[in-house]
Amino acid sequence: MPQITRASLEALDERDELRPFRARFTLPDGVVYLDGNSLGALPRATPARVAEVVAREWGEGLIRSWNDAGWMATPARIGDKIGRLIGAPAGTVMAADSTSVNLFKMLAAAVALRPGRRVILSERSNFPTDLYIAEGLAALLGQGHELRLVEGHEIPAAIGPDIAVVMLTHVNYHSGAMFDMPAVTAAAHAAGAVMLWDLAHSAGAVPVDLAGCDADLAVGCGYKFLNGGPGAPAFLYVAERLQAGLRLPLTGWLGHAAPFAFEPSYRPAMGIARATVGTPAMLGMAALEVGVDVALAAPMAAVREKSLRQTTIFAELVAEHCAGHGLRLASPADPARRGSQVCFAHPDAYAIMQALIARGVIGDFRAPDILRFGITPLYLGFAELWDAVQTLRTVLHDKLWQDPAYQVRRQVT
Ligand SMILES: *Cc1c(COP(=O)(O)O)cnc(C)c1O
């Protein structure tokens, strides 16, 4: 393997077919942003679009905009666009609510599809909100449902005839490890279980083919690789074959068959609208749609190819330039088995990340000991990887992280 130099990375940048996408984002000077898997960067078109919705559609159109500006149709329109990123046909995805709330809705509906079974199977290192939502649902149901947690590699063997729902995050938030979605979905179906995928770290980052693997239900996040902005609306997916029979726990008026008939009793809509609850947050939707449009403009095969190259180069540079400082690769060594992030474990990961952030290299820390670096091919250049690793090298070599200021834990890590 020829040694990587900054010049060789600059050459990759020059040949990079995704390079023009960088100009579609606003990023501060002096920052290498490696946290787009936690909060995506600001698309350049977002401020004007949000301002337009505020001033013209809201300010002038007032309530007429629900019809005239197409507000009411927005969640389904954005849903269809997100569907194109995750292999879901039109009419199976809705932009709505938050990931946590959508997970509650989808999990409750999934459990109701398997009345004779009591076990929800998931991964112990799944993102905590997913596990907390499952615990809360089990307690609410009061029917003895159990959340059974195993390690990721134990999942296939744990899928048996007692499992009602297999609930997994496709790309693990902590390690970046990625499940084989077709294989796990097939195993769940073979055992008669419902398959519920969380695509928070997948949508816009890795190829997903929900219809191709016959997935049942899914949820995902709008503010990570979809660049929808802080707290952006999330999304949910219901396979077409399940929509008409799905029993949802939140029966709001926008999930009603005829919301503006104002009937006193709930009658579910027949399509995906059944999975929505109340009035969509239009300012958030407007920002989300800009982010989704940018993601849709990039060919997913090129995004994945660049992501694989970048995660591989980043890991190699860290191995070469930061050796001897106790960093351990905490993501799968095989690039094909990881999503779009690279993680390293280190006992002083928190302070090291604080020292990096103070020097403009922004990643994040995940308890107890993970340095997490998100790779976002739409706005991350190859030469920036070099600069980030040189900063990491300096922080480790000169022990800059030992500064007491970097030991103070802040609310968001
Ligand atoms: C980011 C993320 C969430 C976020 O949930 P919110 O309701 O938006 O806070 C949920 N699940 C996973 C797996 C995530 O990565």
Coordinates of N, CA, C and O and ligand atoms in Angstrom, one line a residue, residues 37-38 97-103 125-131 133 168-174 198-202 219-224 231-234 366 372, ligand 1:
N37 N -23.1 12.8 11.2 CA -24.0 11.7 11.6 C -24.8 12.0 12.9 O -25.6 11.2 13.3
S38 N -24.5 13.2 13.5 CA -25.2 13.5 14.7 C -26.1 14.8 14.4 O -27.3 14.8 14.8
D97 N -43.3 13.6 13.1 CA -42.9 13.4 14.5 C -41.4 13.3 14.7 O -40.6 13.7 13.8
S98 N -40.9 12.7 15.8 CA -39.5 12.4 16.0 C -39.2 10.9 15.8 O -40.2 10.1 15.8
T99 N -38.0 10.6 15.7 CA -37.6 9.2 15.6 C -38.2 8.4 16.8 O -38.7 7.3 16.6
S100 N -38.0 8.9 18.0 CA -38.5 8.2 19.2 C -40.0 8.0 19.1 O -40.4 6.8 19.4
V101 N -40.7 9.0 18.8 CA -42.2 8.8 18.7 C -42.6 7.9 17.6 O -43.5 7.0 17.8
N102 N -41.9 8.0 16.5 CA -42.3 7.0 15.4 C -41.9 5.6 15.8 O -42.6 4.7 15.4
L103 N -40.9 5.4 16.5 CA -40.5 4.1 17.0 C -41.6 3.5 17.9 O -41.9 2.4 17.8
S125 N -26.4 -2.9 22.5 CA -25.8 -1.6 22.2 C -26.6 -0.8 21.2 O -26.0 0.2 20.7
N126 N -27.8 -1.1 21.1 CA -28.7 -0.2 20.3 C -28.8 1.2 20.9 O -28.5 1.3 22.1
F127 N -29.1 2.2 20.1 CA -29.2 3.5 20.7 C -30.3 3.5 21.8 O -31.4 3.0 21.7
P128 N -29.9 4.1 23.0 CA -30.8 3.9 24.2 C -32.2 4.3 24.0 O -33.1 3.6 24.5
T129 N -32.5 5.4 23.2 CA -33.9 5.7 23.1 C -34.8 4.6 22.6 O -35.9 4.3 23.0
D130 N -34.2 3.8 21.6 CA -34.9 2.7 21.0 C -35.3 1.7 22.1 O -36.4 1.1 22.2
L131 N -34.3 1.4 23.0 CA -34.5 0.4 24.1 C -35.5 1.0 25.1 O -36.3 0.3 25.6
I133 N -37.9 3.2 24.7 CA -39.2 3.2 24.1 C -39.8 1.8 24.2 O -41.0 1.6 24.5
L168 N -34.1 -3.4 15.2 CA -32.7 -3.2 15.2 C -32.4 -1.8 14.5 O -33.1 -1.4 13.6
T169 N -31.3 -1.2 14.9 CA -30.8 -0.1 14.1 C -29.8 -0.6 13.1 O -28.8 -1.3 13.5
H170 N -30.0 -0.3 11.9 CA -29.2 -0.8 10.8 C -27.7 -0.6 11.0 O -26.9 -1.5 10.9
V171 N -27.4 0.7 11.2 CA -26.0 1.1 11.5 C -25.9 1.5 13.0 O -26.6 2.4 13.4
N172 N -25.1 0.8 13.7 CA -25.0 1.0 15.2 C -24.4 2.4 15.4 O -23.3 2.7 14.9
Y173 N -25.1 3.2 16.3 CA -24.6 4.6 16.6 C -23.2 4.6 17.2 O -22.5 5.6 17.1
H174 N -22.9 3.5 17.9 CA -21.7 3.5 18.8 C -20.5 3.0 18.0 O -19.4 3.7 18.0
D198 N -34.5 0.7 12.3 CA -34.2 2.1 12.6 C -33.1 2.5 11.6 O -32.0 2.0 11.7
L199 N -33.4 3.5 10.7 CA -32.4 3.9 9.7 C -31.8 5.2 10.0 O -31.4 6.0 9.1
A200 N -31.7 5.6 11.3 CA -31.2 6.9 11.7 C -29.8 7.2 11.1 O -29.6 8.3 10.7
H201 N -29.0 6.1 11.1 CA -27.6 6.4 10.6 C -27.4 5.8 9.2 O -26.3 5.6 8.7
S202 N -28.5 5.5 8.5 CA -28.5 4.9 7.2 C -29.0 5.8 6.1 O -28.4 5.9 5.0
V219 N -38.2 3.3 10.8 CA -38.2 4.7 11.2 C -36.8 5.2 10.8 O -35.9 4.5 10.6
G220 N -36.7 6.6 10.9 CA -35.4 7.2 10.6 C -35.4 8.6 11.0 O -36.5 9.2 11.3
C221 N -34.2 9.2 10.9 CA -34.0 10.5 11.5 C -33.8 11.6 10.4 O -33.2 11.3 9.3
G222 N -34.3 12.8 10.6 CA -34.2 13.8 9.6 C -33.0 14.8 9.7 O -32.7 15.5 8.8
Y223 N -32.3 14.7 10.9 CA -31.3 15.8 11.1 C -29.9 15.2 11.0 O -28.9 15.9 11.3
K224 N -29.7 13.9 10.7 CA -28.3 13.4 10.6 C -27.9 13.5 9.1 O -27.6 14.6 8.7
G231 N -33.4 18.8 15.4 CA -34.8 18.4 15.7 C -35.7 18.3 14.6 O -36.9 18.4 14.7
A232 N -35.2 18.2 13.4 CA -36.0 18.0 12.1 C -37.0 16.9 12.3 O -36.8 16.0 13.0
P233 N -38.2 17.0 11.6 CA -39.1 15.9 11.6 C -38.4 14.6 11.1 O -37.4 14.6 10.3
A234 N -38.8 13.5 11.7 CA -38.3 12.2 11.4 C -39.1 11.6 10.3 O -40.0 12.2 9.7
R366 N -18.9 9.3 22.7 CA -20.0 8.5 23.2 C -19.5 7.6 24.3 O -18.5 6.9 24.2
R372 N -15.9 9.4 18.2 CA -16.7 9.0 17.0 C -16.5 10.1 15.9 O -16.7 11.3 16.2
Ligands
LIG1 C1 -30.3 9.8 16.4 C2 -31.1 8.6 16.8 C3 -32.4 8.7 17.4 C4 -32.9 10.1 17.7 O1 -34.1 10.0 18.2 P1 -34.8 11.4 18.5 O2 -36.2 11.1 18.8 O3 -34.7 12.3 17.3 O4 -34.1 12.1 19.7 C5 -33.1 7.5 17.6 N1 -32.6 6.3 17.3 C6 -31.3 6.2 16.8 C7 -30.8 4.8 16.5 C8 -30.6 7.3 16.5 O5 -29.3 7.2 16.0

